[in-house]
Amino acid sequence: MASALRNSAKCGLGLLSQLSSSSRHGRVCVSPYLLSQQRNSSTSSKIKVDFDSNTGVATMYLQSPPVNSMSLDFLTEFSISLEKLEMDKSCRGLIITSSLPKVFSAGLDILEMYGKTPESCGVFWKAVQEMWLKLYGSNMVTIAAINGSSPAGGCLMSIACDYRIMAENPRYNIGLNETKLGIVAPFWFKDTMVNTVGPRTTELALELGLLYSAPEALKIGLVDQLVPEDQVLSTATQNMAKWLAIPDHARQLSKSMMRKPTIDKLVSNREPDIHNFVSFITKDSIQKSLRMYLEMLKKRKA
Ligand code: CO8
């Protein structure tokens, strides 16, 4: 582990990623010239990143209207942005928030799973895996500033962070509601939830597809703190300072100790997990459930 830490410091790569999946991804050290270029704030169409070189903290804004649903493009931009920050040694912390009103993220883009070929479903699922592996295994301190509803994949993104601050608006909800769509959260969604709120609460949450209001989410430990909506980001920044006061190597090794077994489980099962997803999601009965859910969303709107 110590040598992994030394190597990661040398290359500026995530320790956890190194310990788990980076060698499989074939990551390489980048030149200081490239690193200095990556320190600039950057905007792609769905993700905007502001980096404060004084604090070493980046803020990532999810900005894919209308609801920040995680399409293949969204996930790809997210993972590329995260990887760039991970490689920049001067970036020690990441806050993730939404630029949109009322919604942090509506979760996976259902249209990527409905009416698609098995091939595109497979590519999509690999991108979902990649997002989680990178975020859950990040070497940075990661804080979710949840300023709106955060169902399903939005909840997964939030619980993959180290700390969660949510707007204390009872209309906003968060949870793994997959069963309500007639689909099933895979084992690594479940593991991340268990690691956050424990097995019994996870069992109830998954079987019933529960979405928790912000106060309920605080009660079960799904989020760590509730604050008025206009203070979500400033509170995340204050908390970040507290986390960054801890020596990086000690915090990173502790994080690795907690998360590596969960990460390794997916890393060694990526292909079977993709296969399971594709054969499940392309079933006629599951496609029918997704169609009904999409219709329900439209009706609710009308
Ligand atoms: N994917 C695609 N489109 C979506 C999604 C989504 N997840 N969520 C909403 N939309 C669409 C709506 O259909 C609507 O489209 P249109 O304008 O064409 O009618 C538009 O976005 C706006 O939606 P709303 O009017 O509902 O917006 P609101 O601001 O009123 O509400 C919410 C926002 C609360 C986020 C609401 O849209 C909502 O509840 N969305 C559904 C959230 C959800 O259930 N997501 C689950 C996705 S599945 C997932 O993330 C994990 C899957 C794991 C797979 C495992 C299989 C093995």
XYZ file of C-alpha atoms in Angstrom, residues 43-247:
205
model
C -16.700 23.889 -19.604
C -17.975 21.066 -21.734
C -21.584 21.027 -22.776
C -22.959 19.112 -19.795
C -20.328 19.610 -17.090
C -18.659 22.829 -15.966
C -15.623 22.760 -13.691
C -14.256 25.729 -11.748
C -10.911 25.207 -10.090
C -9.683 27.479 -7.298
C -5.916 27.172 -7.252
C -5.712 29.009 -3.908
C -7.714 26.363 -2.070
C -7.015 23.366 -4.311
C -10.768 22.779 -4.580
C -12.688 22.218 -7.816
C -16.438 22.684 -8.118
C -18.204 20.618 -10.737
C -21.551 21.918 -11.948
C -23.936 19.446 -13.585
C -25.621 21.435 -16.325
C -27.609 19.175 -18.609
C -31.208 20.467 -18.790
C -33.919 19.696 -18.101
C -32.994 17.304 -15.252
C -29.279 16.363 -15.464
C -30.183 12.843 -16.545
C -27.060 10.780 -17.076
C -26.854 10.055 -20.774
C -23.814 8.426 -22.363
C -22.473 11.887 -23.296
C -23.071 13.187 -19.773
C -21.286 10.222 -18.194
C -18.372 10.455 -20.619
C -17.892 14.163 -19.941
C -18.187 13.533 -16.211
C -15.528 10.806 -16.207
C -13.134 12.807 -18.387
C -13.499 15.882 -16.145
C -12.944 13.776 -13.040
C -9.905 12.054 -14.511
C -8.345 15.419 -15.396
C -8.823 16.706 -11.852
C -7.493 13.447 -10.424
C -4.291 13.838 -12.437
C -3.753 17.391 -11.232
C -1.778 17.090 -8.003
C -2.789 20.587 -6.922
C -6.474 19.599 -6.883
C -7.261 18.017 -3.499
C -11.009 18.442 -3.223
C -14.080 18.255 -5.423
C -17.574 19.607 -4.794
C -20.322 18.337 -7.093
C -23.502 20.365 -7.474
C -26.219 21.175 -10.006
C -26.626 24.331 -12.067
C -30.304 23.559 -12.565
C -33.164 24.565 -10.286
C -34.857 21.830 -8.209
C -32.888 18.873 -9.548
C -29.432 17.578 -8.611
C -29.752 14.687 -11.076
C -32.707 12.585 -12.271
C -30.382 9.567 -12.421
C -29.597 7.496 -15.459
C -31.144 8.668 -18.694
C -33.988 6.226 -19.180
C -33.915 6.880 -22.921
C -30.443 5.257 -23.009
C -32.049 2.046 -21.746
C -35.295 2.103 -23.699
C -35.567 0.886 -27.298
C -31.800 0.580 -27.721
C -29.725 -2.216 -29.206
C -27.886 -4.591 -26.852
C -24.604 -3.088 -28.107
C -25.505 0.478 -27.150
C -26.912 -0.700 -23.795
C -23.537 -2.361 -23.135
C -21.582 0.781 -24.007
C -23.888 2.825 -21.804
C -23.534 0.495 -18.831
C -19.741 0.532 -19.110
C -19.897 4.333 -18.847
C -22.083 4.054 -15.726
C -19.541 1.670 -14.172
C -16.719 4.040 -15.092
C -18.416 7.020 -13.452
C -18.875 5.099 -10.202
C -15.400 3.529 -10.171
C -13.752 6.913 -10.680
C -15.855 8.751 -8.135
C -16.042 6.112 -5.394
C -12.302 5.512 -5.741
C -11.277 9.153 -6.044
C -8.176 10.233 -4.208
C -9.706 13.690 -3.730
C -12.095 14.668 -0.968
C -15.479 14.570 -2.679
C -18.538 16.413 -1.371
C -22.003 16.289 -2.931
C -23.805 19.624 -2.608
C -27.303 18.292 -3.291
C -29.404 21.288 -4.248
C -32.396 19.397 -5.648
C -33.938 15.963 -6.094
C -31.549 13.103 -6.543
C -33.252 9.799 -7.396
C -31.594 6.528 -8.491
C -28.329 7.269 -10.345
C -28.355 10.758 -8.777
C -28.396 9.075 -5.374
C -25.598 6.733 -6.467
C -23.446 9.697 -7.495
C -24.148 11.370 -4.137
C -23.355 8.339 -2.003
C -20.162 7.730 -3.968
C -18.888 11.010 -2.478
C -17.247 11.287 0.953
C -19.823 13.690 2.394
C -23.318 14.899 1.478
C -24.957 18.242 2.174
C -28.574 18.578 1.036
C -30.944 21.533 0.730
C -33.487 21.306 3.540
C -36.409 21.516 1.143
C -38.934 18.738 1.967
C -39.977 18.606 -1.710
C -36.546 17.337 -2.711
C -36.001 13.618 -2.461
C -33.183 11.128 -2.745
C -32.983 7.335 -2.862
C -32.557 4.242 -4.980
C -36.065 3.947 -6.444
C -35.203 1.441 -9.204
C -37.834 -1.124 -8.241
C -40.513 1.530 -8.854
C -39.415 1.454 -12.502
C -39.551 -2.351 -12.511
C -35.754 -2.563 -12.645
C -33.227 -3.736 -10.087
C -30.279 -1.805 -8.646
C -27.130 -3.871 -9.324
C -24.904 -5.214 -6.541
C -22.529 -2.264 -6.539
C -25.371 0.270 -6.141
C -26.551 -1.898 -3.239
C -23.047 -2.168 -1.745
C -22.559 1.604 -1.851
C -25.918 2.066 -0.121
C -25.094 -0.571 2.525
C -21.771 1.152 3.186
C -23.683 4.402 3.727
C -26.817 3.491 5.711
C -26.343 -0.165 6.711
C -27.962 -3.428 5.552
C -31.452 -3.254 7.067
C -32.191 0.260 5.863
C -30.828 -0.692 2.442
C -33.035 -3.771 2.287
C -36.150 -1.702 2.947
C -34.996 1.078 0.632
C -34.266 -1.215 -2.311
C -37.223 -3.546 -2.045
C -39.696 -0.682 -1.704
C -37.843 1.671 -4.076
C -37.985 4.348 -1.378
C -37.371 7.995 -2.112
C -36.632 9.896 1.091
C -37.463 13.561 1.672
C -34.464 15.627 2.762
C -35.336 15.379 6.501
C -35.912 11.605 6.206
C -32.619 11.216 4.356
C -30.815 12.984 7.192
C -32.533 10.750 9.741
C -31.300 7.507 8.131
C -27.819 8.910 7.387
C -28.252 8.967 3.621
C -27.116 12.593 3.772
C -24.900 14.109 6.450
C -26.232 17.629 6.784
C -29.244 19.745 5.787
C -28.937 23.477 5.256
C -31.084 26.195 3.652
C -30.913 25.958 -0.116
C -28.855 29.117 -0.580
C -26.207 27.804 1.827
C -25.582 24.389 0.271
C -22.485 25.420 -1.648
C -20.983 27.648 1.045
C -21.475 24.872 3.627
C -19.788 22.409 1.271
C -16.830 24.791 0.998
C -16.602 25.143 4.788
C -16.716 21.376 5.242
C -14.108 20.905 2.566
C -11.640 23.013 4.571
C -12.162 20.670 7.529
C -11.517 17.569 5.401
C -8.450 19.112 3.758
C -6.920 19.798 7.181
C -6.348 16.034 7.467
C -3.047 14.855 5.923
